[in-house]
Amino acid sequence: MWFFARDPVRDFPFELSPEPPEDGPPGPWILHRGRKKATGSAVSIFVYDVKPGAEEQTQVAKAAFKRLKTLRHPNILAYIDGLETEKCLHIVTEAVTPLGTYLKARAEAGGLKEQELSWGLHQIVKALSFLVNDCNLIHNNVCMAAVFVDRAGEWKLGGLDYMYSAQGNGGGPPSKGIPELEQYDPPELADNSSRAVKEKWSADMWRLGCLIWEVFNGSLPRAAALRNPGKIPKSLVTHYCELVGANPKVRPNPARFLQNCRAPGGFMSNRFVETNLFLEEIQIKEPAEKQKFFQELSKSLDSFPEDFCRHKVLPQLLTAFEFGNAGAVVLTPLFKVGKFLSAEEYQQKIIPVVVKMFSSTDRAMRIRLLQQMEQFIQYLDEPTVNTQIFPHVTHGFLDTNPAIREQTVKSMLLLAPKLNEANLNVELMKHFARLQAKDDQGPIRCNTTVCLGKIGSYLSASTRHRVLTSAFSRATKDPFAPSRVAGVLGFAATHNLYSMDDCAHKILPVLCGLTVDPEKSVRDQAFKTIRSFLSKLESVSEDPTQLAEVEKDVHAASSPGTGGAAASWAGWAVTGVSSLTSKLIRAHPTPVPSETTVPQRPVPEGNPAPAPALAPATPATSGHWETQEEDKDTAEDSATADRWDDEDWGSLEGSHPDNKSLESHWSSWEVEGSWDQGWQEPSSVEPPPEGTRLASEYNWGGAEPSDKGDPFAALSVRPSTQPKPDPDSWGEDNWEGLEAESRQVKAELARKKREERKREMEAKRAEKKATKGPMKLGARKLD
């Protein structure tokens, strides 16, 4: 039986890249790019080939292998794995680039900023301080070739080949034998006498001065060039001169050098260095400090390097959210950093966090997500939106905080194109129907109408036919003037989705009623829209062959492409409310005064205009979706049937003398009233008084009454006997599924019972008073 020896290099879990080796440091090591076989993650591999007759170099390489394997520090090159055989040595580290190569590449791209250089030098000095002060080790090889840069732009100290103990254990410094490295040796090493008094760090600090000179001026040609600072910043020159002084005794300790440079106005005193230092210690910071840091971080990210944001800031933000309970403050910087990621990286790193955030019960978190949805919606696929995000977002429609309800409505503009049939045409329409009819905040009702108009093209043909006309008609009866304007503009924006019959019989009658609206802005929009629909009807009347072309979108399937037509209309409503929610929406609106004259909203044609009423008045059916029956007697008896909000409408009217856009005037509105009452017309619920004759029963041609039927009655498209739709629903099919009709009927029955009970009690009291009559003192009542 034959046995074959295994090749350790072949079994090594890392492999070299086929690309040529990088320009590594001078010496026996050759730097290669590599990757881990199992995961494909990038690494750097330092390779040393053992050569016969180079035993001294081999010992130096093995010492470097051992040092790098045992030393662990954030600013020292990170060891991952290694391989030692008789033929070679492999050291696997994090993926890095030599500093010289990195500076050259960045110079071609515009150069490094001073704040980046300050942080890089800060890291090298901190690594030296760790070696000298904590480990009693002398690096003995500080130069450009011994510094490497990782993908985040962090500088790492390597080149540990010639390191030795500061305590003299193991002999003196090893011989380098490489002229390129010996030029960085301090001048006192040439003095063989022991007269030079020095500290253990003196030689490394001289070499640090050489590194600083090379970072700002390029390769060091000779030691004499150190006398000229060249391009070294003025804030660093003083401290640089201390490093390259001829007297080794005055060269500062690395820790003191850092302290001097971190002084106010110093080279290393800037926002970038402070941010990095905070991130290094973030795990031990107090929660209040973390909150303040993340709040201020997004302002500085624009000036920070892109690689730093992607590879250092982003992991800290994700960790802070996952384990640090940072909350909503991480969202703004998180999405800002997300702009630097590719689509694949965004899917892997940001989207899982976003999906998890939507399930949070933290209101601040939810409203921040809704406000910034535009930044990540493009990375969300449809299954994720429908199964993991939309169910959580819909909770915002029922939230008691008006600001969350408003942001939830506006987020539907972005989510609608990704919603499936059930969520868009059924679930979303349920919530929109309730908000438009029942919400006690006028701006939210307005925004619901605006949003419905903008997403109308995404709805199915049957849903459009059932919902749009009813919804916009309802909006035109809203006591909140911008809602009425939004209803009119909704008709205009979705004009291509209605048949000619609907335009003539359903839409124009509604719009005509708004031509006498108290608000001029409503009247102006109504006239414009009426002219548009009339022009459309007239063109079809002149050329009936155009009917098919005009109605081509009526029965078409949902067409996202047509949504752009609505992108410019009514934009004022959404954007206007967004910045002024705190002014327009009150979480706890004040009750309407009980004895004030309330203006009446316009009523449909054919109904008598009610006279201004003084509260309290006869209670009407409440439109609020949480209407109770018997336990609300007091509240309902004190409410009027059709009251407007107690708002400063005088200032609103005065701010639009020439029909300007409402957006610039929202800041002057103060919503302080209560919208407890519904805004559907009482006449659409209550039957006409007994004995009232229909218009068709009159003889319009003469003074005498006619017993003949109305000759025009047969031409009516909608018979007078057809019951009117329930104003709390958007169609005859009661598609919203909210049991609005049953609740309204219950409320109406309860109201009638109270009225009957009240009349009975009054009649009994009147009868009792009449039978008693006046009684005299001492008189006895006789049966």
PDB file of C-alpha atoms in Angstrom, residues 1-186:
ATOM      1  CA  MET A   1       0.000   0.000   0.000  1.00  0.00           C
ATOM      2  CA  TRP A   2       1.331   3.432  -0.969  1.00  0.00           C
ATOM      3  CA  PHE A   3       0.966   6.554   1.198  1.00  0.00           C
ATOM      4  CA  PHE A   4       1.205  10.035  -0.276  1.00  0.00           C
ATOM      5  CA  ALA A   5       2.299  13.011   1.815  1.00  0.00           C
ATOM      6  CA  ARG A   6      -0.244  15.789   2.042  1.00  0.00           C
ATOM      7  CA  ASP A   7       0.698  19.218   0.731  1.00  0.00           C
ATOM      8  CA  PRO A   8       0.164  21.747   3.580  1.00  0.00           C
ATOM      9  CA  VAL A   9      -0.029  24.658   1.148  1.00  0.00           C
ATOM     10  CA  ARG A  10      -2.807  22.935  -0.817  1.00  0.00           C
ATOM     11  CA  ASP A  11      -4.732  22.199   2.382  1.00  0.00           C
ATOM     12  CA  PHE A  12      -4.302  25.752   3.641  1.00  0.00           C
ATOM     13  CA  PRO A  13      -7.767  27.401   3.896  1.00  0.00           C
ATOM     14  CA  PHE A  14      -6.502  30.508   2.098  1.00  0.00           C
ATOM     15  CA  GLU A  15      -5.268  30.888  -1.445  1.00  0.00           C
ATOM     16  CA  LEU A  16      -3.236  33.506  -3.257  1.00  0.00           C
ATOM     17  CA  SER A  17      -4.793  35.718  -5.881  1.00  0.00           C
ATOM     18  CA  PRO A  18      -3.573  35.144  -9.454  1.00  0.00           C
ATOM     19  CA  GLU A  19      -2.825  38.872  -9.636  1.00  0.00           C
ATOM     20  CA  PRO A  20       0.829  39.936  -9.369  1.00  0.00           C
ATOM     21  CA  PRO A  21       2.099  40.798  -5.865  1.00  0.00           C
ATOM     22  CA  GLU A  22       1.740  44.325  -4.554  1.00  0.00           C
ATOM     23  CA  ASP A  23       4.601  46.708  -3.971  1.00  0.00           C
ATOM     24  CA  GLY A  24       5.298  45.578  -0.437  1.00  0.00           C
ATOM     25  CA  PRO A  25       7.904  46.722   2.052  1.00  0.00           C
ATOM     26  CA  PRO A  26      11.609  46.252   1.319  1.00  0.00           C
ATOM     27  CA  GLY A  27      12.803  42.972   2.785  1.00  0.00           C
ATOM     28  CA  PRO A  28      12.195  39.249   2.466  1.00  0.00           C
ATOM     29  CA  TRP A  29       8.382  39.382   2.645  1.00  0.00           C
ATOM     30  CA  ILE A  30       6.252  39.551  -0.520  1.00  0.00           C
ATOM     31  CA  LEU A  31       2.695  40.902  -0.153  1.00  0.00           C
ATOM     32  CA  HIS A  32      -0.054  39.093  -2.084  1.00  0.00           C
ATOM     33  CA  ARG A  33      -3.775  39.555  -2.275  1.00  0.00           C
ATOM     34  CA  GLY A  34      -5.742  36.474  -1.336  1.00  0.00           C
ATOM     35  CA  ARG A  35      -9.097  35.136  -0.286  1.00  0.00           C
ATOM     36  CA  LYS A  36     -10.573  32.591   2.072  1.00  0.00           C
ATOM     37  CA  LYS A  37     -11.607  29.479   0.174  1.00  0.00           C
ATOM     38  CA  ALA A  38     -14.798  28.887   2.179  1.00  0.00           C
ATOM     39  CA  THR A  39     -16.287  32.394   2.026  1.00  0.00           C
ATOM     40  CA  GLY A  40     -14.310  34.234  -0.632  1.00  0.00           C
ATOM     41  CA  SER A  41     -13.588  37.114   1.771  1.00  0.00           C
ATOM     42  CA  ALA A  42     -10.539  39.190   0.859  1.00  0.00           C
ATOM     43  CA  VAL A  43      -7.316  38.910   2.878  1.00  0.00           C
ATOM     44  CA  SER A  44      -3.664  39.854   2.545  1.00  0.00           C
ATOM     45  CA  ILE A  45      -0.986  37.137   2.575  1.00  0.00           C
ATOM     46  CA  PHE A  46       2.658  37.881   3.375  1.00  0.00           C
ATOM     47  CA  VAL A  47       4.855  35.151   1.874  1.00  0.00           C
ATOM     48  CA  TYR A  48       8.488  34.393   2.720  1.00  0.00           C
ATOM     49  CA  ASP A  49      10.336  31.755   0.741  1.00  0.00           C
ATOM     50  CA  VAL A  50      13.066  29.993   2.682  1.00  0.00           C
ATOM     51  CA  LYS A  51      16.325  30.133   0.750  1.00  0.00           C
ATOM     52  CA  PRO A  52      19.487  28.155   1.489  1.00  0.00           C
ATOM     53  CA  GLY A  53      22.275  30.184   3.016  1.00  0.00           C
ATOM     54  CA  ALA A  54      19.897  32.838   4.444  1.00  0.00           C
ATOM     55  CA  GLU A  55      19.511  31.457   7.934  1.00  0.00           C
ATOM     56  CA  GLU A  56      19.768  34.896   9.574  1.00  0.00           C
ATOM     57  CA  GLN A  57      16.968  36.293   7.405  1.00  0.00           C
ATOM     58  CA  THR A  58      14.883  33.195   8.069  1.00  0.00           C
ATOM     59  CA  GLN A  59      15.238  33.700  11.812  1.00  0.00           C
ATOM     60  CA  VAL A  60      14.142  37.338  11.454  1.00  0.00           C
ATOM     61  CA  ALA A  61      11.102  36.228   9.435  1.00  0.00           C
ATOM     62  CA  LYS A  62      10.162  33.599  12.009  1.00  0.00           C
ATOM     63  CA  ALA A  63      10.489  36.176  14.805  1.00  0.00           C
ATOM     64  CA  ALA A  64       8.159  38.522  12.904  1.00  0.00           C
ATOM     65  CA  PHE A  65       5.719  35.615  12.444  1.00  0.00           C
ATOM     66  CA  LYS A  66       5.720  34.995  16.189  1.00  0.00           C
ATOM     67  CA  ARG A  67       5.435  38.685  17.161  1.00  0.00           C
ATOM     68  CA  LEU A  68       2.498  39.366  14.849  1.00  0.00           C
ATOM     69  CA  LYS A  69       0.705  36.244  16.045  1.00  0.00           C
ATOM     70  CA  THR A  70       0.938  37.202  19.720  1.00  0.00           C
ATOM     71  CA  LEU A  71       0.432  40.987  19.580  1.00  0.00           C
ATOM     72  CA  ARG A  72      -3.178  42.150  19.461  1.00  0.00           C
ATOM     73  CA  HIS A  73      -4.044  45.839  19.221  1.00  0.00           C
ATOM     74  CA  PRO A  74      -6.549  47.810  17.085  1.00  0.00           C
ATOM     75  CA  ASN A  75      -3.726  49.821  15.502  1.00  0.00           C
ATOM     76  CA  ILE A  76      -1.408  46.876  14.774  1.00  0.00           C
ATOM     77  CA  LEU A  77      -1.868  44.732  11.669  1.00  0.00           C
ATOM     78  CA  ALA A  78      -4.410  42.032  12.564  1.00  0.00           C
ATOM     79  CA  TYR A  79      -3.201  38.430  12.302  1.00  0.00           C
ATOM     80  CA  ILE A  80      -5.784  35.931  10.984  1.00  0.00           C
ATOM     81  CA  ASP A  81      -3.892  32.710  10.222  1.00  0.00           C
ATOM     82  CA  GLY A  82      -0.456  31.438   9.322  1.00  0.00           C
ATOM     83  CA  LEU A  83       1.443  28.578   7.762  1.00  0.00           C
ATOM     84  CA  GLU A  84       5.023  27.569   8.583  1.00  0.00           C
ATOM     85  CA  THR A  85       6.794  24.879   6.562  1.00  0.00           C
ATOM     86  CA  GLU A  86      10.364  24.068   5.694  1.00  0.00           C
ATOM     87  CA  LYS A  87      10.029  25.871   2.374  1.00  0.00           C
ATOM     88  CA  CYS A  88       7.935  28.929   3.176  1.00  0.00           C
ATOM     89  CA  LEU A  89       6.156  31.084   5.721  1.00  0.00           C
ATOM     90  CA  HIS A  90       2.650  32.452   5.124  1.00  0.00           C
ATOM     91  CA  ILE A  91       1.098  35.158   7.315  1.00  0.00           C
ATOM     92  CA  VAL A  92      -2.578  35.895   6.627  1.00  0.00           C
ATOM     93  CA  THR A  93      -3.830  39.305   7.794  1.00  0.00           C
ATOM     94  CA  GLU A  94      -6.820  41.529   7.177  1.00  0.00           C
ATOM     95  CA  ALA A  95      -6.954  42.953   3.660  1.00  0.00           C
ATOM     96  CA  VAL A  96      -4.604  45.940   3.575  1.00  0.00           C
ATOM     97  CA  THR A  97      -2.706  48.141   1.163  1.00  0.00           C
ATOM     98  CA  PRO A  98       0.813  49.563   1.741  1.00  0.00           C
ATOM     99  CA  LEU A  99       0.624  53.210   2.820  1.00  0.00           C
ATOM    100  CA  GLY A 100       2.807  54.383  -0.070  1.00  0.00           C
ATOM    101  CA  THR A 101       0.476  52.767  -2.621  1.00  0.00           C
ATOM    102  CA  TYR A 102      -2.587  54.133  -0.834  1.00  0.00           C
ATOM    103  CA  LEU A 103      -1.291  57.728  -0.747  1.00  0.00           C
ATOM    104  CA  LYS A 104      -0.370  57.579  -4.426  1.00  0.00           C
ATOM    105  CA  ALA A 105      -3.846  56.338  -5.406  1.00  0.00           C
ATOM    106  CA  ARG A 106      -5.586  58.977  -3.291  1.00  0.00           C
ATOM    107  CA  ALA A 107      -3.334  61.713  -4.704  1.00  0.00           C
ATOM    108  CA  GLU A 108      -4.554  60.813  -8.186  1.00  0.00           C
ATOM    109  CA  ALA A 109      -8.154  61.054  -6.936  1.00  0.00           C
ATOM    110  CA  GLY A 110      -7.686  64.479  -5.347  1.00  0.00           C
ATOM    111  CA  GLY A 111      -5.528  63.773  -2.316  1.00  0.00           C
ATOM    112  CA  LEU A 112      -6.199  63.041   1.329  1.00  0.00           C
ATOM    113  CA  LYS A 113      -7.760  65.620   3.565  1.00  0.00           C
ATOM    114  CA  GLU A 114      -5.782  66.874   6.522  1.00  0.00           C
ATOM    115  CA  GLN A 115      -8.275  65.327   8.951  1.00  0.00           C
ATOM    116  CA  GLU A 116      -7.646  61.879   7.443  1.00  0.00           C
ATOM    117  CA  LEU A 117      -3.891  62.266   7.781  1.00  0.00           C
ATOM    118  CA  SER A 118      -4.260  63.456  11.357  1.00  0.00           C
ATOM    119  CA  TRP A 119      -6.254  60.349  12.289  1.00  0.00           C
ATOM    120  CA  GLY A 120      -3.839  58.029  10.480  1.00  0.00           C
ATOM    121  CA  LEU A 121      -0.823  59.442  12.314  1.00  0.00           C
ATOM    122  CA  HIS A 122      -2.822  59.322  15.561  1.00  0.00           C
ATOM    123  CA  GLN A 123      -3.237  55.564  15.091  1.00  0.00           C
ATOM    124  CA  ILE A 124       0.467  54.940  14.414  1.00  0.00           C
ATOM    125  CA  VAL A 125       1.540  56.977  17.457  1.00  0.00           C
ATOM    126  CA  LYS A 126      -1.007  55.125  19.575  1.00  0.00           C
ATOM    127  CA  ALA A 127       0.423  51.784  18.395  1.00  0.00           C
ATOM    128  CA  LEU A 128       3.936  52.943  19.307  1.00  0.00           C
ATOM    129  CA  SER A 129       2.724  54.036  22.721  1.00  0.00           C
ATOM    130  CA  PHE A 130       1.250  50.570  23.263  1.00  0.00           C
ATOM    131  CA  LEU A 131       4.522  48.858  22.302  1.00  0.00           C
ATOM    132  CA  VAL A 132       6.842  51.124  24.290  1.00  0.00           C
ATOM    133  CA  ASN A 133       4.791  51.862  27.404  1.00  0.00           C
ATOM    134  CA  ASP A 134       2.727  48.669  27.777  1.00  0.00           C
ATOM    135  CA  CYS A 135       4.915  45.973  26.217  1.00  0.00           C
ATOM    136  CA  ASN A 136       8.439  47.415  26.655  1.00  0.00           C
ATOM    137  CA  LEU A 137       9.157  46.696  23.012  1.00  0.00           C
ATOM    138  CA  ILE A 138      11.078  48.806  20.502  1.00  0.00           C
ATOM    139  CA  HIS A 139       9.623  48.617  17.010  1.00  0.00           C
ATOM    140  CA  ASN A 140      12.924  49.591  15.354  1.00  0.00           C
ATOM    141  CA  ASN A 141      11.360  49.807  11.872  1.00  0.00           C
ATOM    142  CA  VAL A 142       8.932  52.748  11.815  1.00  0.00           C
ATOM    143  CA  CYS A 143       8.778  54.026   8.236  1.00  0.00           C
ATOM    144  CA  MET A 144       6.410  54.309   5.286  1.00  0.00           C
ATOM    145  CA  ALA A 145       7.031  50.663   4.331  1.00  0.00           C
ATOM    146  CA  ALA A 146       5.877  49.422   7.764  1.00  0.00           C
ATOM    147  CA  VAL A 147       2.445  51.110   7.648  1.00  0.00           C
ATOM    148  CA  PHE A 148      -0.614  49.609   5.943  1.00  0.00           C
ATOM    149  CA  VAL A 149      -4.165  50.860   5.323  1.00  0.00           C
ATOM    150  CA  ASP A 150      -7.319  48.730   5.550  1.00  0.00           C
ATOM    151  CA  ARG A 151     -10.537  49.189   3.563  1.00  0.00           C
ATOM    152  CA  ALA A 152     -11.946  51.678   6.103  1.00  0.00           C
ATOM    153  CA  GLY A 153      -8.914  53.934   5.748  1.00  0.00           C
ATOM    154  CA  GLU A 154      -7.509  52.900   9.128  1.00  0.00           C
ATOM    155  CA  TRP A 155      -3.711  52.936   9.396  1.00  0.00           C
ATOM    156  CA  LYS A 156      -2.086  49.789  10.821  1.00  0.00           C
ATOM    157  CA  LEU A 157       1.478  49.356  12.046  1.00  0.00           C
ATOM    158  CA  GLY A 158       3.278  46.296  10.677  1.00  0.00           C
ATOM    159  CA  GLY A 159       6.883  45.460   9.813  1.00  0.00           C
ATOM    160  CA  LEU A 160       7.666  43.760  13.127  1.00  0.00           C
ATOM    161  CA  ASP A 161      10.735  41.974  11.733  1.00  0.00           C
ATOM    162  CA  TYR A 162      13.358  43.923  13.708  1.00  0.00           C
ATOM    163  CA  MET A 163      11.488  44.395  16.987  1.00  0.00           C
ATOM    164  CA  TYR A 164      13.409  43.802  20.237  1.00  0.00           C
ATOM    165  CA  SER A 165      12.864  44.155  23.975  1.00  0.00           C
ATOM    166  CA  ALA A 166      13.556  47.496  25.629  1.00  0.00           C
ATOM    167  CA  GLN A 167      14.794  45.686  28.758  1.00  0.00           C
ATOM    168  CA  GLY A 168      17.713  44.078  26.923  1.00  0.00           C
ATOM    169  CA  ASN A 169      16.353  40.533  27.076  1.00  0.00           C
ATOM    170  CA  GLY A 170      17.431  38.523  24.051  1.00  0.00           C
ATOM    171  CA  GLY A 171      20.271  40.853  23.063  1.00  0.00           C
ATOM    172  CA  GLY A 172      20.323  44.151  21.191  1.00  0.00           C
ATOM    173  CA  PRO A 173      18.551  45.193  18.008  1.00  0.00           C
ATOM    174  CA  PRO A 174      18.877  42.763  15.095  1.00  0.00           C
ATOM    175  CA  SER A 175      20.835  43.799  12.047  1.00  0.00           C
ATOM    176  CA  LYS A 176      18.734  44.959   9.108  1.00  0.00           C
ATOM    177  CA  GLY A 177      21.208  44.774   6.282  1.00  0.00           C
ATOM    178  CA  ILE A 178      18.841  46.764   4.001  1.00  0.00           C
ATOM    179  CA  PRO A 179      20.083  50.268   3.054  1.00  0.00           C
ATOM    180  CA  GLU A 180      16.541  51.506   2.370  1.00  0.00           C
ATOM    181  CA  LEU A 181      15.665  50.895   6.025  1.00  0.00           C
ATOM    182  CA  GLU A 182      18.919  52.043   7.623  1.00  0.00           C
ATOM    183  CA  GLN A 183      18.431  55.634   6.428  1.00  0.00           C
ATOM    184  CA  TYR A 184      15.693  56.020   9.046  1.00  0.00           C
ATOM    185  CA  ASP A 185      18.049  55.254  11.935  1.00  0.00           C
ATOM    186  CA  PRO A 186      18.628  58.188  14.329  1.00  0.00           C
TER     187      PRO A 186
END
